[in-house]
Short mmCIF file of C-alpha atoms in Angstrom, two decimals:
data_model
loop_
_atom_site.label_atom_id
_atom_site.label_comp_id
_atom_site.label_asym_id
_atom_site.label_seq_id
_atom_site.Cartn_x
_atom_site.Cartn_y
_atom_site.Cartn_z
CA MET L 1 -22.09 -14.80 66.50
CA LYS L 2 -20.35 -12.75 63.90
CA ALA L 3 -21.34 -13.37 60.31
CA LYS L 4 -18.62 -14.67 58.04
CA ARG L 5 -17.48 -12.35 55.29
CA SER L 6 -17.85 -13.69 51.76
CA PHE L 7 -15.51 -12.44 49.07
CA SER L 8 -16.91 -12.74 45.58
CA SER L 9 -14.44 -13.10 42.69
CA PRO L 10 -14.11 -9.98 40.56
CA SER L 11 -16.02 -9.84 37.29
CA GLN L 12 -14.13 -11.04 34.25
CA ILE L 13 -15.35 -7.93 32.44
CA VAL L 14 -13.68 -5.71 35.04
CA ILE L 15 -10.50 -7.79 34.81
CA ALA L 16 -10.52 -7.56 31.00
CA LEU L 17 -10.92 -3.78 31.11
CA GLY L 18 -8.10 -3.47 33.61
CA LEU L 19 -5.76 -5.67 31.58
CA ALA L 20 -6.69 -3.76 28.40
CA LYS L 21 -5.86 -0.49 30.13
CA TYR L 22 -2.38 -1.63 31.16
CA ALA L 23 -1.71 -3.28 27.79
CA LEU L 24 -2.61 -0.01 26.09
CA LYS L 25 -0.30 1.95 28.37
CA ALA L 26 2.53 -0.47 27.69
CA SER L 27 2.06 -0.20 23.92
CA PHE L 28 2.05 3.61 24.05
CA ARG L 29 5.32 3.55 25.99
CA ASN L 30 6.94 1.29 23.39
CA LYS L 31 8.53 3.69 20.90
CA ALA L 32 9.52 0.88 18.52
CA SER L 33 5.88 -0.09 18.04
CA TYR L 34 5.08 3.50 17.03
CA PHE L 35 7.72 3.41 14.34
CA PHE L 36 6.61 0.17 12.71
CA SER L 37 2.85 0.55 13.13
CA LEU L 38 2.34 4.31 12.70
CA ILE L 39 5.41 6.37 11.76
CA PHE L 40 6.58 3.94 9.07
CA PRO L 41 3.20 3.85 7.25
CA LEU L 42 2.81 7.61 7.78
CA ILE L 43 6.13 8.23 6.01
CA PHE L 44 4.90 6.19 3.05
CA VAL L 45 1.60 8.10 3.01
CA VAL L 46 3.50 11.39 2.77
CA ILE L 47 5.78 10.06 0.01
CA PHE L 48 2.91 8.64 -2.03
CA GLY L 49 0.87 11.78 -1.47
CA LEU L 50 3.68 13.94 -2.84
CA LEU L 51 3.99 11.74 -5.91
CA GLY L 52 0.71 13.12 -7.19
CA ASN L 53 -0.79 11.72 -10.36
CA SER L 54 1.40 13.24 -13.04
CA GLY L 55 2.42 10.67 -15.60
CA ALA L 56 6.13 10.27 -16.22
CA SER L 57 7.30 12.11 -19.34
CA ILE L 58 9.28 10.36 -22.08
CA LYS L 59 12.97 11.22 -21.76
CA LEU L 60 14.58 11.64 -25.18
CA GLY L 61 18.27 12.23 -25.66
CA VAL L 62 19.23 14.77 -28.34
CA SER L 63 22.62 14.48 -30.00
CA ASP L 64 24.60 17.71 -30.03
CA THR L 65 25.38 17.08 -33.72
CA ILE L 66 21.73 17.25 -34.81
CA ASP L 67 20.66 20.02 -37.16
CA LYS L 68 18.73 22.49 -35.01
CA THR L 69 16.82 23.67 -38.11
CA ASN L 70 15.39 20.20 -38.69
CA PRO L 71 11.58 20.66 -38.67
CA ILE L 72 11.04 17.44 -36.69
CA TYR L 73 13.47 18.59 -34.02
CA GLN L 74 11.86 22.03 -33.88
CA THR L 75 8.39 20.50 -33.46
CA ILE L 76 9.57 18.21 -30.67
CA LYS L 77 11.46 21.08 -29.03
CA ASN L 78 8.29 23.21 -28.99
CA LEU L 79 6.30 20.34 -27.49
CA SER L 80 8.89 19.83 -24.74
CA GLU L 81 8.62 23.48 -23.69
CA GLN L 82 4.87 23.33 -23.06
CA GLU L 83 3.37 23.01 -19.59
CA ASN L 84 2.97 19.35 -18.53
CA ALA L 85 4.90 18.34 -21.63
CA PRO L 86 4.75 14.63 -22.56
CA ILE L 87 8.48 14.58 -23.33
CA GLU L 88 11.72 15.81 -21.79
CA LEU L 89 14.73 16.49 -23.98
CA ILE L 90 18.23 15.80 -22.67
CA GLU L 91 21.00 17.18 -24.87
CA GLY L 92 24.55 15.81 -24.91
CA SER L 93 27.18 14.02 -26.90
CA GLU L 94 26.24 10.71 -28.49
CA PRO L 95 28.69 8.62 -26.38
CA ASP L 96 27.28 10.06 -23.14
CA LEU L 97 23.70 9.62 -24.33
CA GLU L 98 24.38 6.05 -25.46
CA LYS L 99 25.71 5.27 -21.98
CA GLN L 100 22.50 6.62 -20.43
CA LEU L 101 20.47 4.68 -23.00
CA SER L 102 22.21 1.41 -22.14
CA GLN L 103 21.38 2.06 -18.47
CA ALA L 104 17.69 2.71 -19.34
CA LYS L 105 17.89 6.27 -18.04
CA ILE L 106 16.46 7.63 -21.29
CA ALA L 107 13.97 6.08 -23.72
CA SER L 108 15.79 6.78 -27.02
CA ILE L 109 18.18 9.18 -28.73
CA ILE L 110 17.37 11.57 -31.56
CA ALA L 111 20.39 11.75 -33.87
CA PRO L 112 21.11 12.96 -37.41
CA ASP L 113 19.93 10.73 -40.25
CA GLN L 114 22.72 8.18 -40.74
CA SER L 115 21.39 6.60 -43.95
CA VAL L 116 23.36 6.64 -47.21
CA ARG L 117 21.09 9.29 -48.74
CA PRO L 118 19.70 11.33 -45.85
CA MET L 119 16.51 13.31 -46.48
CA ALA L 120 16.17 16.97 -45.55
CA GLY L 121 13.45 16.38 -42.94
CA SER L 122 14.56 13.12 -41.39
CA LEU L 123 16.48 11.85 -38.40
CA THR L 124 17.53 8.63 -36.67
CA LEU L 125 15.91 7.28 -33.51
CA VAL L 126 18.47 5.24 -31.56
CA SER L 127 16.97 2.73 -29.09
CA SER L 128 18.19 -0.11 -26.88
CA ASN L 129 16.79 -3.51 -25.95
CA SER L 130 17.60 -2.68 -22.31
CA ASN L 131 14.45 -0.51 -22.19
CA PRO L 132 11.76 -1.98 -24.48
CA GLN L 133 8.98 0.07 -22.84
CA GLY L 134 10.87 3.30 -23.41
CA LYS L 135 11.65 2.30 -26.98
CA ALA L 136 7.98 1.62 -27.73
CA ALA L 137 6.88 4.89 -26.12
CA ALA L 138 9.47 6.93 -28.03
CA GLU L 139 8.64 5.29 -31.38
CA SER L 140 4.90 5.79 -30.83
CA PHE L 141 5.34 9.44 -29.90
CA LEU L 142 7.68 10.24 -32.79
CA SER L 143 5.49 8.37 -35.26
CA GLY L 144 2.47 10.44 -34.19
CA VAL L 145 4.38 13.71 -34.56
CA ILE L 146 5.69 12.85 -38.01
CA SER L 147 2.27 11.64 -39.19
CA GLN L 148 0.72 14.98 -38.27
CA MET L 149 3.57 16.84 -39.97
CA ASN L 150 3.15 14.76 -43.17
CA ILE L 151 -0.60 15.47 -43.25
CA LYS L 152 -0.01 19.20 -43.00
CA ALA L 153 2.80 19.07 -45.57
CA SER L 154 0.58 17.27 -48.07
CA GLY L 155 -1.95 20.09 -47.92
CA ILE L 156 -4.83 18.00 -46.56
CA VAL L 157 -7.14 20.41 -44.79
CA ARG L 158 -10.08 18.12 -44.09
CA GLN L 159 -8.92 14.65 -43.08
CA PRO L 160 -11.11 11.73 -44.22
CA PHE L 161 -10.71 9.95 -40.89
CA ALA L 162 -10.80 11.63 -37.48
CA PHE L 163 -12.21 11.38 -33.97
CA ASN L 164 -13.92 13.86 -31.69
CA ALA L 165 -12.84 14.17 -28.06
CA LYS L 166 -15.43 14.44 -25.32
CA GLU L 167 -14.65 14.95 -21.65
CA ILE L 168 -16.98 14.35 -18.72
CA SER L 169 -16.52 15.89 -15.29
CA GLY L 170 -15.20 13.83 -12.43
CA LYS L 171 -12.75 13.77 -9.56
CA GLU L 172 -9.09 13.32 -10.35
CA TYR L 173 -7.83 10.15 -8.71
CA ARG L 174 -4.24 10.06 -7.60
CA TYR L 175 -1.90 7.35 -6.42
CA ILE L 176 -2.65 8.29 -2.80
CA ASP L 177 -6.19 6.95 -3.34
CA TYR L 178 -4.67 3.51 -3.92
CA ALA L 179 -1.77 3.73 -1.49
CA LEU L 180 -3.48 5.04 1.65
CA PRO L 181 -5.78 2.01 2.22
CA GLY L 182 -2.76 -0.24 1.77
CA GLN L 183 -0.80 1.71 4.37
CA ILE L 184 -3.69 1.50 6.83
CA GLY L 185 -3.73 -2.26 6.31
CA PHE L 186 0.03 -2.39 6.80
CA SER L 187 -0.33 -0.45 10.05
CA LEU L 188 -3.07 -2.73 11.39
CA LEU L 189 -1.14 -5.86 10.45
CA SER L 190 1.90 -4.58 12.36
CA ILE L 191 -0.21 -3.81 15.45
CA ALA L 192 -1.91 -7.20 15.40
CA THR L 193 1.21 -9.30 14.85
CA PHE L 194 4.32 -7.52 16.15
CA GLY L 195 2.26 -5.65 18.76
CA ILE L 196 0.89 -8.80 20.39
CA ALA L 197 3.50 -11.47 19.67
CA PHE L 198 6.49 -9.78 21.33
CA PRO L 199 4.66 -8.88 24.59
CA LEU L 200 3.26 -12.42 24.69
CA ILE L 201 6.76 -13.90 24.46
CA THR L 202 7.94 -11.60 27.29
CA LEU L 203 4.96 -12.41 29.54
CA ARG L 204 5.48 -16.12 29.01
CA LYS L 205 9.26 -16.02 29.46
CA THR L 206 9.04 -14.04 32.72
CA LEU L 207 6.27 -16.38 33.98
CA VAL L 208 3.93 -13.40 34.38
CA LEU L 209 1.36 -15.17 32.22
CA LYS L 210 1.52 -18.32 34.33
CA ARG L 211 1.07 -16.40 37.58
CA MET L 212 -1.74 -14.39 36.02
CA PHE L 213 -3.71 -17.53 35.15
CA ALA L 214 -3.09 -18.89 38.65
CA THR L 215 -5.47 -16.16 39.84
CA THR L 216 -9.07 -15.67 38.77
CA VAL L 217 -8.02 -14.46 35.32
CA LYS L 218 -9.20 -16.77 32.55
CA PRO L 219 -7.36 -17.20 29.23
CA ILE L 220 -10.35 -15.84 27.32
CA THR L 221 -10.28 -12.74 29.52
CA PHE L 222 -6.63 -12.16 28.64
CA VAL L 223 -7.39 -12.53 24.92
CA VAL L 224 -10.37 -10.15 25.14
CA ALA L 225 -8.21 -7.58 26.94
CA GLN L 226 -5.57 -7.76 24.21
CA CYS L 227 -8.25 -7.40 21.54
CA LEU L 228 -9.69 -4.33 23.26
CA SER L 229 -6.36 -2.57 23.65
CA ARG L 230 -5.07 -3.35 20.14
CA SER L 231 -8.36 -2.51 18.44
CA PHE L 232 -8.46 0.89 20.20
CA GLN L 233 -4.88 1.54 19.14
CA ALA L 234 -5.67 0.39 15.59
CA MET L 235 -8.68 2.67 15.20
CA LEU L 236 -6.68 5.60 16.58
CA GLN L 237 -3.82 5.04 14.14
CA ALA L 238 -6.19 4.47 11.21
CA ALA L 239 -7.87 7.78 12.06
CA VAL L 240 -4.49 9.54 12.11
CA LEU L 241 -3.46 8.13 8.72
CA LEU L 242 -6.85 8.95 7.22
CA THR L 243 -6.83 12.49 8.59
CA VAL L 244 -3.36 13.16 7.17
CA GLY L 245 -4.39 11.68 3.82
CA VAL L 246 -7.57 13.76 3.60
CA LEU L 247 -6.26 17.11 4.88
CA ALA L 248 -2.78 17.06 3.36
CA PHE L 249 -3.26 15.10 0.13
CA HIS L 250 -7.02 15.22 -0.57
CA PHE L 251 -7.60 11.50 -0.26
CA THR L 252 -10.94 10.51 -1.79
CA LEU L 253 -13.82 9.93 0.62
CA ALA L 254 -16.77 9.05 -1.59
CA HIS L 255 -19.41 10.00 0.98
CA GLY L 256 -17.47 12.32 3.26
CA TRP L 257 -17.50 11.69 7.00
CA ILE L 258 -19.79 8.67 6.57
CA THR L 259 -17.05 6.93 4.58
CA PHE L 260 -14.53 8.01 7.22
CA VAL L 261 -16.56 6.31 9.97
CA GLN L 262 -17.07 3.21 7.83
CA MET L 263 -13.33 2.90 7.23
CA ILE L 264 -12.61 3.18 10.96
CA PHE L 265 -15.20 0.50 11.74
CA LEU L 266 -13.75 -1.74 9.04
CA SER L 267 -10.32 -1.22 10.62
CA PHE L 268 -11.77 -2.41 13.92
CA LEU L 269 -13.05 -5.62 12.31
CA ALA L 270 -9.77 -6.19 10.49
CA VAL L 271 -7.52 -5.86 13.53
CA LEU L 272 -9.71 -8.32 15.43
CA ALA L 273 -9.16 -10.84 12.64
CA PHE L 274 -5.42 -10.15 12.40
CA LEU L 275 -4.93 -10.51 16.16
CA GLY L 276 -5.65 -14.22 15.90
CA PHE L 277 -2.52 -14.62 13.79
CA GLY L 278 -0.47 -12.57 16.25
CA LEU L 279 -1.59 -14.83 19.11
CA PHE L 280 -0.86 -17.95 17.07
CA ILE L 281 2.63 -16.84 16.01
CA GLY L 282 3.42 -15.60 19.53
CA ASN L 283 2.70 -19.07 20.89
CA VAL L 284 4.42 -21.03 18.14
CA ALA L 285 7.70 -19.08 18.35
CA ARG L 286 9.98 -20.27 21.13
CA ASP L 287 11.92 -17.09 21.85
CA GLU L 288 12.70 -13.56 20.66
CA GLN L 289 15.22 -14.85 18.10
CA SER L 290 12.79 -17.05 16.17
CA LEU L 291 9.81 -14.71 16.52
CA PRO L 292 10.82 -12.11 13.86
CA ILE L 293 11.38 -14.91 11.34
CA ALA L 294 7.94 -16.38 12.02
CA LEU L 295 6.29 -12.95 11.82
CA ASN L 296 7.97 -12.09 8.53
CA LEU L 297 6.98 -15.44 7.04
CA PHE L 298 3.37 -14.36 7.63
CA ASN L 299 3.59 -10.61 7.00
CA LEU L 300 5.94 -10.39 4.02
CA PRO L 301 3.82 -12.39 1.54
CA GLN L 302 0.83 -10.22 2.41
CA ILE L 303 2.75 -6.97 2.01
CA LEU L 304 3.93 -8.12 -1.44
CA LEU L 305 0.77 -9.88 -2.68
CA ALA L 306 -2.14 -8.12 -0.96
CA GLY L 307 -1.97 -4.82 -2.84
CA VAL L 308 -0.26 -2.74 -0.16
CA PHE L 309 2.11 -0.77 -2.41
CA PHE L 310 1.12 -1.77 -5.95
CA PRO L 311 -1.59 -3.73 -7.82
CA ILE L 312 -0.86 -7.38 -8.59
CA ASP L 313 -2.79 -7.48 -11.88
CA GLY L 314 0.39 -8.10 -13.85
CA MET L 315 1.37 -11.20 -11.85
CA PRO L 316 0.58 -14.79 -12.94
CA LYS L 317 -3.05 -15.83 -12.47
CA TRP L 318 -2.26 -18.44 -9.83
CA LEU L 319 -0.30 -15.87 -7.81
CA GLN L 320 -3.14 -13.36 -8.17
CA PHE L 321 -5.54 -15.98 -6.82
CA ILE L 322 -3.38 -16.46 -3.72
CA GLY L 323 -2.82 -12.74 -3.21
CA ASN L 324 -6.47 -11.77 -3.62
CA ASN L 325 -7.54 -14.27 -0.97
CA LEU L 326 -5.13 -13.25 1.78
CA PRO L 327 -6.71 -11.62 4.87
CA LEU L 328 -4.95 -8.31 4.25
CA ALA L 329 -6.13 -8.29 0.61
CA TYR L 330 -9.76 -8.60 1.73
CA PHE L 331 -9.31 -5.58 3.97
CA ASN L 332 -7.45 -3.45 1.42
CA THR L 333 -9.99 -4.19 -1.31
CA ALA L 334 -12.92 -3.41 0.98
CA LEU L 335 -11.37 -0.08 2.01
CA ARG L 336 -10.80 0.97 -1.58
CA LYS L 337 -14.31 0.03 -2.64
CA ILE L 338 -16.02 2.14 0.01
CA SER L 339 -13.60 5.07 -0.12
CA VAL L 340 -12.79 5.50 -3.81
CA GLU L 341 -15.58 3.64 -5.60
CA GLY L 342 -18.28 4.72 -3.15
CA ILE L 343 -19.80 1.23 -2.82
CA ALA L 344 -22.29 0.81 0.02
CA PHE L 345 -20.96 -0.81 3.16
CA VAL L 346 -23.44 -3.70 2.95
CA ASP L 347 -22.14 -4.57 -0.53
CA ILE L 348 -18.64 -5.40 0.72
CA TRP L 349 -19.89 -8.29 2.88
CA PRO L 350 -17.89 -10.92 0.89
CA TYR L 351 -14.65 -9.23 1.94
CA ILE L 352 -15.79 -8.86 5.55
CA LEU L 353 -16.80 -12.53 5.54
CA GLY L 354 -13.37 -13.44 4.18
CA MET L 355 -11.66 -11.60 7.05
CA ILE L 356 -13.99 -13.23 9.61
CA VAL L 357 -13.26 -16.72 8.26
CA TRP L 358 -9.51 -16.10 8.34
CA GLY L 359 -9.78 -14.71 11.89
CA PHE L 360 -11.91 -17.67 13.04
CA VAL L 361 -9.31 -20.12 11.74
CA ALA L 362 -6.49 -18.12 13.37
CA TYR L 363 -8.15 -18.02 16.81
CA ILE L 364 -8.85 -21.77 16.72
CA ALA L 365 -5.22 -22.44 15.84
CA ALA L 366 -4.03 -20.05 18.57
CA ALA L 367 -6.25 -21.78 21.16
CA ARG L 368 -4.76 -25.18 20.29
CA VAL L 369 -1.16 -24.03 20.79
CA PHE L 370 -1.74 -21.54 23.62
CA LYS L 371 0.75 -21.96 26.47
CA THR L 372 1.72 -20.05 29.57
CA GLU L 373 5.43 -20.88 29.76
#
């Protein structure tokens, strides 16, 4: 008698690797995903890297009727011609300058003294309530200049009150050191939400997902495959953004290549947590029309409140509390602490724990609403 052949079901690990391979190929062929998850953040990295760290100079308008022999004007003029000058002088007629002042394009206007009995060494500083910060900066600068001129004019050689300046060595931190971690977080969030939600809608709508689960493929295998493919893509894109930031704009890596590896590993953990939200939103949304709305309701608050483009220290305390406890905020803060501040990886465990808790909640919610059609 011939022995019966027995066919064993394929290993779920093999199935997961195969599904991850094809999911990765599909994502690489999707040019739109490259734009939102890599090219878009890369453009911002280049822009922020080119901004440098030079503080904005105070723009002062100078009336064309001012006396060019005025000692105050001459002192300010000499200061404006120095390298990295703190001020920039813009000459023109008073009506044109007043128009720029009302539009907050300049901080204030230096004009001739318009008092009844003008002094020889005096002038008028014209400001506007449309730019209170510029007004304060201009008044502070001009007050300092005039104070120094008065001290010299009074013949005081040794001032009774003074301070000594001391400078310690250190690395110059630029805006790119703040912006790059935020752009990596933005990239990972796009991969984990847009990158998984749209394909999930398509697979469910075309009944591919239903037919897939009719075979030996288990739902957990499908989820693992998606996590493998997206995490590989996330680490690759994080490495690209980091490499551009380091080589082109001298992004700070506190401990060199060790920090680089730590940031890539942290990106791996973050995208695993974010993927839970992508799976949840992809199952809650009914079709391609409602999906972008649902994704933006989740992504937009994080982009605005999680420190992607700018710090949120100036926002109300209650809004800071919300922003600092978002999943993307945990990731961005952890990246900045190990890259710029040089904190040991084990000391950022509260932020890693925060991401894990958020991811755990997201996966539980995604499991409860998971559907195949």
